[in-house]
PDB file of C-alpha atoms and ligand atoms in Angstrom:
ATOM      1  CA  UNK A   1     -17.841   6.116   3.375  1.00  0.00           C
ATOM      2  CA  UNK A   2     -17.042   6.979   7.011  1.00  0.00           C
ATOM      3  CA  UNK A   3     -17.241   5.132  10.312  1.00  0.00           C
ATOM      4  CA  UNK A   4     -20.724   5.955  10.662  1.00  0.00           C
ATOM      5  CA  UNK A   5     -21.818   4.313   7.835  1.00  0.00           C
ATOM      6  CA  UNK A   6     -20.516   0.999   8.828  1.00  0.00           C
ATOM      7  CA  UNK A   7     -23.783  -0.628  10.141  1.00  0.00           C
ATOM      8  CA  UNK A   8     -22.771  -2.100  12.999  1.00  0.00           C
ATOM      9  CA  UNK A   9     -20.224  -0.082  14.670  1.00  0.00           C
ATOM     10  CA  UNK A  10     -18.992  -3.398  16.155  1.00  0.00           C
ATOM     11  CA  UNK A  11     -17.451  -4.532  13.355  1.00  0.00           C
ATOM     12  CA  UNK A  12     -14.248  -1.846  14.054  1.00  0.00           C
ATOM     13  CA  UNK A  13     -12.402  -1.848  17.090  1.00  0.00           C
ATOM     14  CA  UNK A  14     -10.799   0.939  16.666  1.00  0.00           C
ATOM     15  CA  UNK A  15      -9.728   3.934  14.244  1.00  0.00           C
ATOM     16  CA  UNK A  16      -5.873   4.356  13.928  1.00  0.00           C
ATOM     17  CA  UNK A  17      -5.648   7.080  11.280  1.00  0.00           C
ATOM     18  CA  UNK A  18      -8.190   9.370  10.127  1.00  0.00           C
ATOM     19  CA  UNK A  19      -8.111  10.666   6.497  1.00  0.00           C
ATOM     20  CA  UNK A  20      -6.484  13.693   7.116  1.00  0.00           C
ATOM     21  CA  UNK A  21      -3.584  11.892   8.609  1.00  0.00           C
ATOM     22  CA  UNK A  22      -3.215   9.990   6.181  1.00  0.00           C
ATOM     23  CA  UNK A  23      -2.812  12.945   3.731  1.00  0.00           C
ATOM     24  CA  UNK A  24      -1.062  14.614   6.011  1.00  0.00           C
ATOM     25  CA  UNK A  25       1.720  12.148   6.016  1.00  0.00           C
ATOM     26  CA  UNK A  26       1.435  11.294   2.489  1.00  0.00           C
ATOM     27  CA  UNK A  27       2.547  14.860   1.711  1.00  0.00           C
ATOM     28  CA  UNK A  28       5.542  14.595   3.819  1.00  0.00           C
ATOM     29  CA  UNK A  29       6.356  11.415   1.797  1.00  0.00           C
ATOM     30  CA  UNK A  30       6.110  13.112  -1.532  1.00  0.00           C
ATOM     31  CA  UNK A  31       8.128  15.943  -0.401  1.00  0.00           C
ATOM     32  CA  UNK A  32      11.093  12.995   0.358  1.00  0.00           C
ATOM     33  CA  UNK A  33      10.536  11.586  -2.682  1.00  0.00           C
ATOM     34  CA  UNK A  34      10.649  14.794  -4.648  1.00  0.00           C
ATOM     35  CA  UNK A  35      14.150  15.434  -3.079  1.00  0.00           C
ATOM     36  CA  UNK A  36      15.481  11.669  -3.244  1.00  0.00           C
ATOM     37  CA  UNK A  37      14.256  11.847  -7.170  1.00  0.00           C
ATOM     38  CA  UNK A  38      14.955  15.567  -8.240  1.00  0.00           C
ATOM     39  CA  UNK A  39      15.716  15.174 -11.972  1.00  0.00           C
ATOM     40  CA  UNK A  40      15.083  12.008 -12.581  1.00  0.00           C
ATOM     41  CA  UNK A  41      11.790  10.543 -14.239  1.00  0.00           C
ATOM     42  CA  UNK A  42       9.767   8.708 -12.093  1.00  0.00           C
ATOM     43  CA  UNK A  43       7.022   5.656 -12.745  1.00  0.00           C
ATOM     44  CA  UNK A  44       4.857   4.782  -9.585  1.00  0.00           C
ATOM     45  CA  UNK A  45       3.697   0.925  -9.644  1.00  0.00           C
ATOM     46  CA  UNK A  46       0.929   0.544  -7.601  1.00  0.00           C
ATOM     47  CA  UNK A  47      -0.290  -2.848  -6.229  1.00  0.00           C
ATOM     48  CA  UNK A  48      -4.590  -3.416  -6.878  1.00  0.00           C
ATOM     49  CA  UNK A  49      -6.590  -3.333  -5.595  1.00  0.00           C
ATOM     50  CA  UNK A  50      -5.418  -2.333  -1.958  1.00  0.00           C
ATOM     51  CA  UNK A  51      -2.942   0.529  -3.328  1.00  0.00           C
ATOM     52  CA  UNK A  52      -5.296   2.398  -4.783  1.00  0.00           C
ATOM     53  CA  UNK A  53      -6.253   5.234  -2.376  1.00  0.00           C
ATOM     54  CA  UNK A  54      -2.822   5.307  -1.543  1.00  0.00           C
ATOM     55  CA  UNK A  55      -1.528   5.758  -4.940  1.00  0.00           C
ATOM     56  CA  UNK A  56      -4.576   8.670  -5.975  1.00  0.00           C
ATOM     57  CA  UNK A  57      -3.658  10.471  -2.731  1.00  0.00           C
ATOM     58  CA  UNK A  58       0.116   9.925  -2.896  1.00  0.00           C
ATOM     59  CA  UNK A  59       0.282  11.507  -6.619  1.00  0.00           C
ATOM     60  CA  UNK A  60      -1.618  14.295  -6.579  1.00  0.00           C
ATOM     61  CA  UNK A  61       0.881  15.489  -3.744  1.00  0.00           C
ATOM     62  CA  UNK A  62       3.437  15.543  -6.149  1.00  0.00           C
ATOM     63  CA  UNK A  63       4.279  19.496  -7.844  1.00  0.00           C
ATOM     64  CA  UNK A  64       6.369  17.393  -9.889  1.00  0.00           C
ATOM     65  CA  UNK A  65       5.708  15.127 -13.166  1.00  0.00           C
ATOM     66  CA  UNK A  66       5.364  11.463 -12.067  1.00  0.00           C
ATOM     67  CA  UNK A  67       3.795   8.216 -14.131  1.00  0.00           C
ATOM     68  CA  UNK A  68       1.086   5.350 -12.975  1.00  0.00           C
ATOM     69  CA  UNK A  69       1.477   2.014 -13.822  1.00  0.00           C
ATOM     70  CA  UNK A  70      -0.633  -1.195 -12.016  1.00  0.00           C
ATOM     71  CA  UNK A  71       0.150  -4.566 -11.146  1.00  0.00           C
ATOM     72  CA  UNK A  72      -2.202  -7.068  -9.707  1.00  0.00           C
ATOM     73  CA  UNK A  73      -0.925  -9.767  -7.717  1.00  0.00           C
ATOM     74  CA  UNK A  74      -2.561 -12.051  -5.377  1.00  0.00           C
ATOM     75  CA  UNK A  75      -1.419 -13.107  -2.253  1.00  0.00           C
ATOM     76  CA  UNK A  76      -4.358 -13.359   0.483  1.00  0.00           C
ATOM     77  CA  UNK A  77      -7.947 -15.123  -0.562  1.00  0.00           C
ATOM     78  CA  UNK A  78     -10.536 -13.379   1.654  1.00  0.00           C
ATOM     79  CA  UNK A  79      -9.189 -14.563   5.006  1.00  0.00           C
ATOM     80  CA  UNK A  80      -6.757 -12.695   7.379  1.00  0.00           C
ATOM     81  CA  UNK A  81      -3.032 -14.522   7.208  1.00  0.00           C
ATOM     82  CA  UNK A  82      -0.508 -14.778   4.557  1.00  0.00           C
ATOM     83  CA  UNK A  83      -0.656 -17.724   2.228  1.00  0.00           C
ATOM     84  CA  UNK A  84       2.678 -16.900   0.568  1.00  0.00           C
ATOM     85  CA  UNK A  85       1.473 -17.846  -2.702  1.00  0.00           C
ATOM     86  CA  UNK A  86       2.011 -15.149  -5.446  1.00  0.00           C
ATOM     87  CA  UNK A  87       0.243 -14.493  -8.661  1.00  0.00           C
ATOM     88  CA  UNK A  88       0.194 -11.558 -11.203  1.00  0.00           C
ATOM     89  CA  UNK A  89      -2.951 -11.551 -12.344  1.00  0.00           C
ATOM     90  CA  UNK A  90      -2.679  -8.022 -14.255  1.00  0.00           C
ATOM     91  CA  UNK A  91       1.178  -7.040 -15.583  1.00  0.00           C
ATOM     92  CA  UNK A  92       2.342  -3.818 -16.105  1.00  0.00           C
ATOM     93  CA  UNK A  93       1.701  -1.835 -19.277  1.00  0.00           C
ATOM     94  CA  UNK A  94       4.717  -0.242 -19.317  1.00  0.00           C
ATOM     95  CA  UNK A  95       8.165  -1.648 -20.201  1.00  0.00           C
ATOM     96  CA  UNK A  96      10.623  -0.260 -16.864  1.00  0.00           C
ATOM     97  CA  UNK A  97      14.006  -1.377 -18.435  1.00  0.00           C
ATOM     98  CA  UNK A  98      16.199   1.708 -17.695  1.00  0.00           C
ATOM     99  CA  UNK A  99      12.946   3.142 -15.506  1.00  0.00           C
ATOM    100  CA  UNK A 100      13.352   4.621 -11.691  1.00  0.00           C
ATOM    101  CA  UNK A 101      10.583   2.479 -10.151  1.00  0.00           C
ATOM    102  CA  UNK A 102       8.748   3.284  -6.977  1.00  0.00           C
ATOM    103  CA  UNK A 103       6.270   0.293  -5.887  1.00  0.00           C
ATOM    104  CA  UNK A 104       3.602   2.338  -4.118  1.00  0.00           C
ATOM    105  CA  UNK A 105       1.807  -0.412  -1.560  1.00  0.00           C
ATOM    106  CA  UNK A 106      -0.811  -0.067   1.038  1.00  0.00           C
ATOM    107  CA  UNK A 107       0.588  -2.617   4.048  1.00  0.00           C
ATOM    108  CA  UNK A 108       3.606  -4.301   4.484  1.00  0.00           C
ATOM    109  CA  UNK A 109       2.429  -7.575   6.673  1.00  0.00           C
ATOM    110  CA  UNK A 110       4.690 -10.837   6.119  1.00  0.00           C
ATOM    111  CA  UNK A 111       6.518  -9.236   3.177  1.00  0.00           C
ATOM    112  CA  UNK A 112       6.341 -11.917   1.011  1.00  0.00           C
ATOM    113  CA  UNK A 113       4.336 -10.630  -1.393  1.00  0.00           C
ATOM    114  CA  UNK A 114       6.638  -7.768  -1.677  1.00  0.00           C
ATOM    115  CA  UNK A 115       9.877  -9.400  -1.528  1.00  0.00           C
ATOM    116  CA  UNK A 116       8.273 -11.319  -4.394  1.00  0.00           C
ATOM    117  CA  UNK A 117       7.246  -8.394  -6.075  1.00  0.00           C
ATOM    118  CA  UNK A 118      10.614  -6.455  -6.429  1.00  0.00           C
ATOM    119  CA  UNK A 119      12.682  -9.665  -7.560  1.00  0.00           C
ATOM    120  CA  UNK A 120      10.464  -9.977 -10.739  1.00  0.00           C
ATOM    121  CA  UNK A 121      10.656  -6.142 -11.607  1.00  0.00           C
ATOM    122  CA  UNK A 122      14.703  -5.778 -10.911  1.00  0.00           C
ATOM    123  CA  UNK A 123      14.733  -9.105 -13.514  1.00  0.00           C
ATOM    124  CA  UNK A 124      13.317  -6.763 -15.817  1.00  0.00           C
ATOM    125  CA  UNK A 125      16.380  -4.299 -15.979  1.00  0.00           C
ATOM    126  CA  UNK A 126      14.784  -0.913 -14.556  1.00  0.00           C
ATOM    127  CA  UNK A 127      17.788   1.674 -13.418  1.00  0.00           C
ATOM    128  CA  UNK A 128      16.182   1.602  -9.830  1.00  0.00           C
ATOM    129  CA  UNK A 129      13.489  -0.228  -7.782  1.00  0.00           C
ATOM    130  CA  UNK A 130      12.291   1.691  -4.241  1.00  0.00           C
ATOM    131  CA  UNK A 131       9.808   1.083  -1.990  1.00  0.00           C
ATOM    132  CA  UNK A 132       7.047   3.165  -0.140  1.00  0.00           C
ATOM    133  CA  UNK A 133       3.982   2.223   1.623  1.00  0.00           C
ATOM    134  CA  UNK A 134       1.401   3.539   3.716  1.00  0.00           C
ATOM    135  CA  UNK A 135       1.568   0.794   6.705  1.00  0.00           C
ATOM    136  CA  UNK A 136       4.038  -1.659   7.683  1.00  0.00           C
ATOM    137  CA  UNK A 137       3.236  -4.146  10.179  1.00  0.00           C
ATOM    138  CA  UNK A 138       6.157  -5.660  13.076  1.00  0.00           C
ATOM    139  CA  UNK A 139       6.828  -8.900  10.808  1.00  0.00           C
ATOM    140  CA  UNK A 140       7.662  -6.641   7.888  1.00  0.00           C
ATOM    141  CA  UNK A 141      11.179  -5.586   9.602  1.00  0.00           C
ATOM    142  CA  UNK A 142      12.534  -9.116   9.114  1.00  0.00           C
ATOM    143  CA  UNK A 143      12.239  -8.906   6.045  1.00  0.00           C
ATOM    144  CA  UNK A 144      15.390  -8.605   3.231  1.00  0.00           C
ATOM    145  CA  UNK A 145      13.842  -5.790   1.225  1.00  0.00           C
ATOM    146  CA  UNK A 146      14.265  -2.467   2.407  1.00  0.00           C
ATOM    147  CA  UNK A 147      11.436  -0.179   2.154  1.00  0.00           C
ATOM    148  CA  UNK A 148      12.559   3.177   1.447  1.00  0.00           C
ATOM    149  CA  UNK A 149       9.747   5.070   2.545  1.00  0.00           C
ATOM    150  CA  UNK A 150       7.155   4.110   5.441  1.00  0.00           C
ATOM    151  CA  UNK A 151       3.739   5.991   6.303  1.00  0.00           C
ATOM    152  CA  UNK A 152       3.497   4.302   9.752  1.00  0.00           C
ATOM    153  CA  UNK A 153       3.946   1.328  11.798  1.00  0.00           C
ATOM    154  CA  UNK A 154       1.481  -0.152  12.950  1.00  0.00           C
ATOM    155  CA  UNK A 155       0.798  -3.243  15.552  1.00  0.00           C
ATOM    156  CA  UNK A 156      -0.110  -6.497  14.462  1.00  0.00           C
ATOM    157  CA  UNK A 157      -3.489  -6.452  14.096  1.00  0.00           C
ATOM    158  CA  UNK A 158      -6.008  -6.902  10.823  1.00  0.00           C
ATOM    159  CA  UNK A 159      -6.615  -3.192   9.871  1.00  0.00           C
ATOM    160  CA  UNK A 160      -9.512  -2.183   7.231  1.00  0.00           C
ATOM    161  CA  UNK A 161     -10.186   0.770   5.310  1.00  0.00           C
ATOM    162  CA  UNK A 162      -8.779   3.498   3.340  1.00  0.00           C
ATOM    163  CA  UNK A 163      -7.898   0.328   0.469  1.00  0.00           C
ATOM    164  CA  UNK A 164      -7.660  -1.949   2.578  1.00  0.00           C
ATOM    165  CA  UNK A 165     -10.394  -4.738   2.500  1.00  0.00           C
ATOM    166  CA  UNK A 166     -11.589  -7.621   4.234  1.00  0.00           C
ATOM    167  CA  UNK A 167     -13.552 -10.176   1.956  1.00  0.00           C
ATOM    168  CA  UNK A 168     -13.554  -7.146  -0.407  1.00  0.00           C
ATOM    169  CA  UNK A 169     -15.350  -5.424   1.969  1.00  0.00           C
ATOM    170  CA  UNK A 170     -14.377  -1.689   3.763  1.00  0.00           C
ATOM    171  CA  UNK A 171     -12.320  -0.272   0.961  1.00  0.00           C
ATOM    172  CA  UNK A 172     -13.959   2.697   0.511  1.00  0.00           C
ATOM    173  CA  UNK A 173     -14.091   3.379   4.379  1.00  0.00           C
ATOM    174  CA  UNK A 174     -11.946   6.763   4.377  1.00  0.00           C
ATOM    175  CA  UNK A 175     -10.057   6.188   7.635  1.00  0.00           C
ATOM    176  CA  UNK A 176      -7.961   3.095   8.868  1.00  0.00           C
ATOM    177  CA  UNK A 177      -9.002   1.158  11.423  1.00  0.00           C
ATOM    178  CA  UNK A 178      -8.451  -2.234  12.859  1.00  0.00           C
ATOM    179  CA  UNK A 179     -11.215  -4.998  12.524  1.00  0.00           C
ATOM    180  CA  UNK A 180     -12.992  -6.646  15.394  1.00  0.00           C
ATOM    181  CA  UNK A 181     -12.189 -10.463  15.989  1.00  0.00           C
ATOM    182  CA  UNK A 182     -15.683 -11.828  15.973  1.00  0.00           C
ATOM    183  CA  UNK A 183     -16.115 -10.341  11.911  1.00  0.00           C
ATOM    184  CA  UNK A 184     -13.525 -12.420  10.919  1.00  0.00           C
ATOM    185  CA  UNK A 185     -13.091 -15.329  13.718  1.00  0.00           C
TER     186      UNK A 185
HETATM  187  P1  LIG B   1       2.214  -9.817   2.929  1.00  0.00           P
HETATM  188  O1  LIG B   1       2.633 -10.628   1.748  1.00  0.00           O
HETATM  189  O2  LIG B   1       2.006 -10.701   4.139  1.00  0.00           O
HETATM  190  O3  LIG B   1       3.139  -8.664   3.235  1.00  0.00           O
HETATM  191  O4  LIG B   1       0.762  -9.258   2.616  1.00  0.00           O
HETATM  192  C1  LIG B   1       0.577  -8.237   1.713  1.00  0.00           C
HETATM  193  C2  LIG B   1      -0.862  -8.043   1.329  1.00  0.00           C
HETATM  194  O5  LIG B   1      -1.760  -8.668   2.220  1.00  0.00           O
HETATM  195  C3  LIG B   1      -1.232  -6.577   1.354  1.00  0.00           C
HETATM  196  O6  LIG B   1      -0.914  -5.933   0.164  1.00  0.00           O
HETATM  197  C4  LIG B   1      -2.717  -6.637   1.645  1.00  0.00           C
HETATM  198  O7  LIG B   1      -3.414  -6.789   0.446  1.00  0.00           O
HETATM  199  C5  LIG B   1      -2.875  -7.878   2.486  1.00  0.00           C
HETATM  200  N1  LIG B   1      -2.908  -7.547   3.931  1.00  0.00           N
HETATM  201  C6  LIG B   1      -1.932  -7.752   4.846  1.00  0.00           C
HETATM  202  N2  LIG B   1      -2.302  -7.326   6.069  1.00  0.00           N
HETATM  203  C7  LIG B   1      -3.549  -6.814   5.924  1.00  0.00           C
HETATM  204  C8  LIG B   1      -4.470  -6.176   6.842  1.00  0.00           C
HETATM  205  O8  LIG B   1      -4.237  -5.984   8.057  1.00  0.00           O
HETATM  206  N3  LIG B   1      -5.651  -5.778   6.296  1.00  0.00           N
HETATM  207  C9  LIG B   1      -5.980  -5.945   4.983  1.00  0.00           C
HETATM  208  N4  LIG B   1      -5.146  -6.529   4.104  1.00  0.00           N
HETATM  209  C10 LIG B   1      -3.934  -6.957   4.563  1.00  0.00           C
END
């Protein structure tokens, strides 16, 4: 869907990244991680649901072999802050003991869920965990975990689209843009 299939233009304040952006710097990404990773396999865990764009877009810019694997975790209900609660409510297929793992992720906003995230997969042995995502908001640089490779920051605002929901809602928007208050206030 694009912006002009949102019913009430009101609802976005904003676009910050149109799709081709988005690819655009995805490529360069998977051009870093082809170097960074050059002979060495390499499984991509992506987070659901927001991830998902992300991870379709992000692999096929690979000229390189790479695997998929999904985790589901939850961390926000449908509202618009952190609850810093953490869940897996879908595991990984595949076992990563001796693996090179690369979380793929949409948004980086507290960190917590993230933080979370790569504590339980280095407890499961793998030779390497990384991080990339596509957005990392300012909280996200206080937090422990470094994150290897970042599309772009972005202010600290609620952003939809391109994954990223509200109430389940604008995922399949194609571009990123932030959410007016009055949707959500
Ligand atoms: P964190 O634990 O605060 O880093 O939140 C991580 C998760 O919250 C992300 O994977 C998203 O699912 C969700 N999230 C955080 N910020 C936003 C946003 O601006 N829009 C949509 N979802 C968000």
């Amino acid at each position: 869907m694009d912006l002009q299939h949102v019913e009430s233009d009101l609802d976005l304040d904003q676009t910050l990244f149109t799709e081709d952006q988005i690819i655009g710097r995805l490529q360069e990404i998977a051009r870093e991680v082809e170097a960074d990773y050059e002979g060495r396999d390499l499984l991509l865990v992506g987070v659901l649901k927001g991830a998902v764009m992300v991870m379709a877009d992000l692999a096929r810019s690979f000229d390189r072999h790479v695997e998929m694997d999904w985790m589901a975790v939850s961390s926000y209900g449908s509202g618009t802050t952190s609850s810093g609660v953490v869940r897996i409510l879908k595991d990984l297929d595949a076992d990563i003991s001796g693996r090179h793992v690369l979380i793929v992720e949409d948004i980086i906003d507290t960190g917590l869920t993230l933080s979370w995230l790569v504590t339980n997969l280095r407890s499961r042995g793998p030779a390497s965990v990384e991080i990339a995502t596509l957005l990392r908001k300012p909280d996200a640089l206080q937090m422990e975990v470094d994150v290897k490779y970042v599309g772009f920051d972005i202010p600290n605002a609620f952003v939809v689209g391109y994954g990223l929901d509200y109430a389940e809602r604008y995922r399949n928007l194609r571009s990123i843009g932030t959410l007016a208050p009055h949707v959500y206030s």
